[in-house]
Amino acid sequence: MDNVICHDQESWARENSPEALADAIEECSAKKLSTLGTNAAEVAQSLYSWPRVFDELFCIYREVRANYRRF
């Protein structure tokens, strides 16, 4: 999961216990959700925008074409 999380993990529970989870929820509820949403949208756009998706796709196509051998 660490590879697909697009934000810091400072708001996560420090340990696997009900108390730690409750503390993390309380800390997170004090944050401004509109700011968190804006930041998440910016990260998602930078990672998954159409230009980036197509750049990666065409990179894969070039690699396949370069490694293609006719028999």
Coordinates of N, CA and C in Angstrom, one line a residue:
M1 N 0.8 -1.2 0.0 CA 0.0 0.0 0.0 C 0.9 1.3 0.0
D2 N 2.0 1.2 0.6 CA 2.9 2.4 0.6 C 3.2 3.0 -0.8
N3 N 3.2 2.1 -1.8 CA 3.5 2.6 -3.1 C 2.3 3.3 -3.8
V4 N 1.1 3.2 -3.3 CA -0.1 3.8 -4.0 C -0.7 4.9 -3.1
I5 N -0.1 5.2 -2.0 CA -0.6 6.3 -1.2 C 0.0 7.6 -1.6
C6 N -0.9 8.5 -1.9 CA -0.4 9.8 -2.6 C -0.3 10.9 -1.6
H7 N -0.2 10.6 -0.3 CA 0.0 11.7 0.7 C 0.8 11.2 1.8
D8 N 1.1 12.1 2.7 CA 1.9 11.7 3.8 C 1.1 10.8 4.7
Q9 N 1.8 10.1 5.6 CA 1.1 9.1 6.5 C 1.1 9.6 7.9
E10 N 1.3 10.9 8.1 CA 1.4 11.4 9.5 C 0.0 11.3 10.3
S11 N -1.1 11.2 9.6 CA -2.4 11.1 10.3 C -2.8 9.7 10.6
W12 N -2.0 8.7 10.2 CA -2.3 7.3 10.5 C -2.2 7.0 11.9
A13 N -2.9 6.0 12.4 CA -2.7 5.5 13.7 C -1.3 5.0 14.0
R14 N -0.8 5.3 15.1 CA 0.6 5.0 15.4 C 0.8 3.5 15.7
E15 N -0.3 2.8 16.1 CA -0.2 1.4 16.3 C -1.6 0.8 16.1
N16 N -1.6 -0.5 16.1 CA -2.9 -1.2 15.8 C -3.7 -1.4 17.1
S17 N -4.3 -0.3 17.6 CA -5.1 -0.4 18.8 C -6.3 0.6 18.7
P18 N -7.4 0.3 19.4 CA -8.5 1.2 19.3 C -8.2 2.6 19.8
E19 N -7.3 2.7 20.8 CA -7.0 4.1 21.3 C -6.2 4.9 20.2
A20 N -5.2 4.2 19.6 CA -4.4 4.9 18.6 C -5.3 5.3 17.4
L21 N -6.3 4.4 17.0 CA -7.1 4.8 15.9 C -8.0 5.9 16.3
A22 N -8.6 6.0 17.5 CA -9.4 7.1 17.9 C -8.6 8.4 17.9
D23 N -7.3 8.3 18.4 CA -6.5 9.5 18.4 C -6.2 10.0 17.0
A24 N -6.0 9.1 16.0 CA -5.7 9.5 14.6 C -7.0 10.1 14.0
I25 N -8.2 9.6 14.3 CA -9.4 10.1 13.8 C -9.6 11.5 14.4
E26 N -9.4 11.7 15.7 CA -9.5 13.1 16.3 C -8.6 14.1 15.6
E27 N -7.3 13.7 15.4 CA -6.3 14.5 14.8 C -6.8 14.9 13.4
C28 N -7.2 13.9 12.6 CA -7.6 14.2 11.3 C -8.9 15.0 11.2
S29 N -9.8 14.9 12.1 CA -11.0 15.7 12.1 C -10.8 17.2 12.3
A30 N -9.6 17.5 12.9 CA -9.3 18.9 13.2 C -8.7 19.6 12.0
K31 N -8.4 18.8 10.9 CA -7.8 19.4 9.8 C -8.8 20.0 8.8
K32 N -8.4 20.9 8.0 CA -9.3 21.5 7.1 C -9.5 20.6 5.9
L33 N -10.7 20.1 5.7 CA -11.0 19.1 4.6 C -10.9 19.7 3.2
S34 N -11.2 20.9 3.1 CA -11.1 21.5 1.7 C -9.6 21.6 1.3
T35 N -8.7 21.9 2.2 CA -7.3 21.9 1.9 C -6.8 20.5 1.6
L36 N -7.2 19.5 2.3 CA -6.8 18.1 2.1 C -7.4 17.7 0.7
G37 N -8.6 18.1 0.4 CA -9.2 17.7 -0.9 C -8.5 18.4 -2.1
T38 N -8.1 19.6 -1.9 CA -7.4 20.3 -3.0 C -6.0 19.7 -3.2
N39 N -5.3 19.4 -2.1 CA -4.0 18.7 -2.3 C -4.2 17.3 -2.9
A40 N -5.2 16.6 -2.5 CA -5.4 15.3 -3.2 C -5.7 15.4 -4.6
A41 N -6.5 16.4 -5.0 CA -6.8 16.6 -6.4 C -5.6 16.9 -7.2
E42 N -4.7 17.8 -6.7 CA -3.5 18.2 -7.4 C -2.6 17.0 -7.6
V43 N -2.4 16.1 -6.6 CA -1.6 14.9 -6.7 C -2.2 14.0 -7.7
A44 N -3.5 13.8 -7.7 CA -4.1 12.9 -8.6 C -4.0 13.4 -10.1
Q45 N -4.1 14.7 -10.2 CA -3.9 15.3 -11.6 C -2.5 15.1 -12.1
S46 N -1.5 15.3 -11.2 CA -0.2 15.1 -11.6 C 0.2 13.7 -12.0
L47 N -0.4 12.7 -11.3 CA -0.1 11.3 -11.5 C -1.0 10.7 -12.6
Y48 N -2.2 11.1 -12.7 CA -3.1 10.4 -13.6 C -3.8 11.3 -14.7
S49 N -3.2 12.4 -15.0 CA -3.8 13.3 -16.0 C -3.6 12.5 -17.4
W50 N -4.5 12.9 -18.3 CA -4.4 12.3 -19.7 C -3.0 12.4 -20.3
P51 N -2.4 13.6 -20.3 CA -1.1 13.7 -20.9 C -0.1 12.7 -20.3
R52 N -0.1 12.6 -19.0 CA 0.8 11.7 -18.3 C 0.5 10.2 -18.7
V53 N -0.8 9.9 -18.7 CA -1.2 8.5 -19.0 C -0.7 8.2 -20.4
F54 N -1.0 9.1 -21.4 CA -0.6 8.8 -22.7 C 1.0 8.8 -22.9
D55 N 1.7 9.6 -22.2 CA 3.1 9.5 -22.2 C 3.6 8.2 -21.8
E56 N 3.1 7.7 -20.7 CA 3.5 6.3 -20.2 C 3.1 5.2 -21.2
L57 N 1.9 5.4 -21.8 CA 1.4 4.4 -22.7 C 2.3 4.3 -23.9
F58 N 2.6 5.5 -24.5 CA 3.5 5.5 -25.7 C 4.9 5.0 -25.4
C59 N 5.3 5.2 -24.1 CA 6.6 4.7 -23.7 C 6.6 3.2 -23.8
I60 N 5.5 2.6 -23.3 CA 5.3 1.1 -23.4 C 5.3 0.7 -24.8
Y61 N 4.6 1.4 -25.7 CA 4.5 1.0 -27.1 C 5.9 1.1 -27.7
R62 N 6.7 2.1 -27.4 CA 8.0 2.2 -28.0 C 8.9 1.0 -27.5
E63 N 8.8 0.6 -26.2 CA 9.5 -0.5 -25.7 C 9.1 -1.8 -26.4
V64 N 7.8 -2.0 -26.6 CA 7.4 -3.2 -27.2 C 7.9 -3.2 -28.7
R65 N 7.8 -2.1 -29.4 CA 8.2 -2.0 -30.8 C 9.7 -2.3 -30.9
A66 N 10.5 -1.8 -29.9 CA 11.9 -1.9 -30.0 C 12.3 -3.4 -29.7
N67 N 11.5 -4.1 -28.9 CA 11.9 -5.5 -28.6 C 11.2 -6.5 -29.5
Y68 N 10.4 -6.0 -30.5 CA 9.7 -6.9 -31.4 C 10.6 -7.5 -32.4
R69 N 10.5 -8.8 -32.6 CA 11.4 -9.5 -33.6 C 10.4 -10.3 -34.5
R70 N 10.7 -10.2 -35.7 CA 9.9 -11.0 -36.7 C 10.6 -12.3 -36.9
F71 N 9.8 -13.4 -36.9 CA 10.3 -14.7 -37.0 C 10.2 -15.2 -38.4

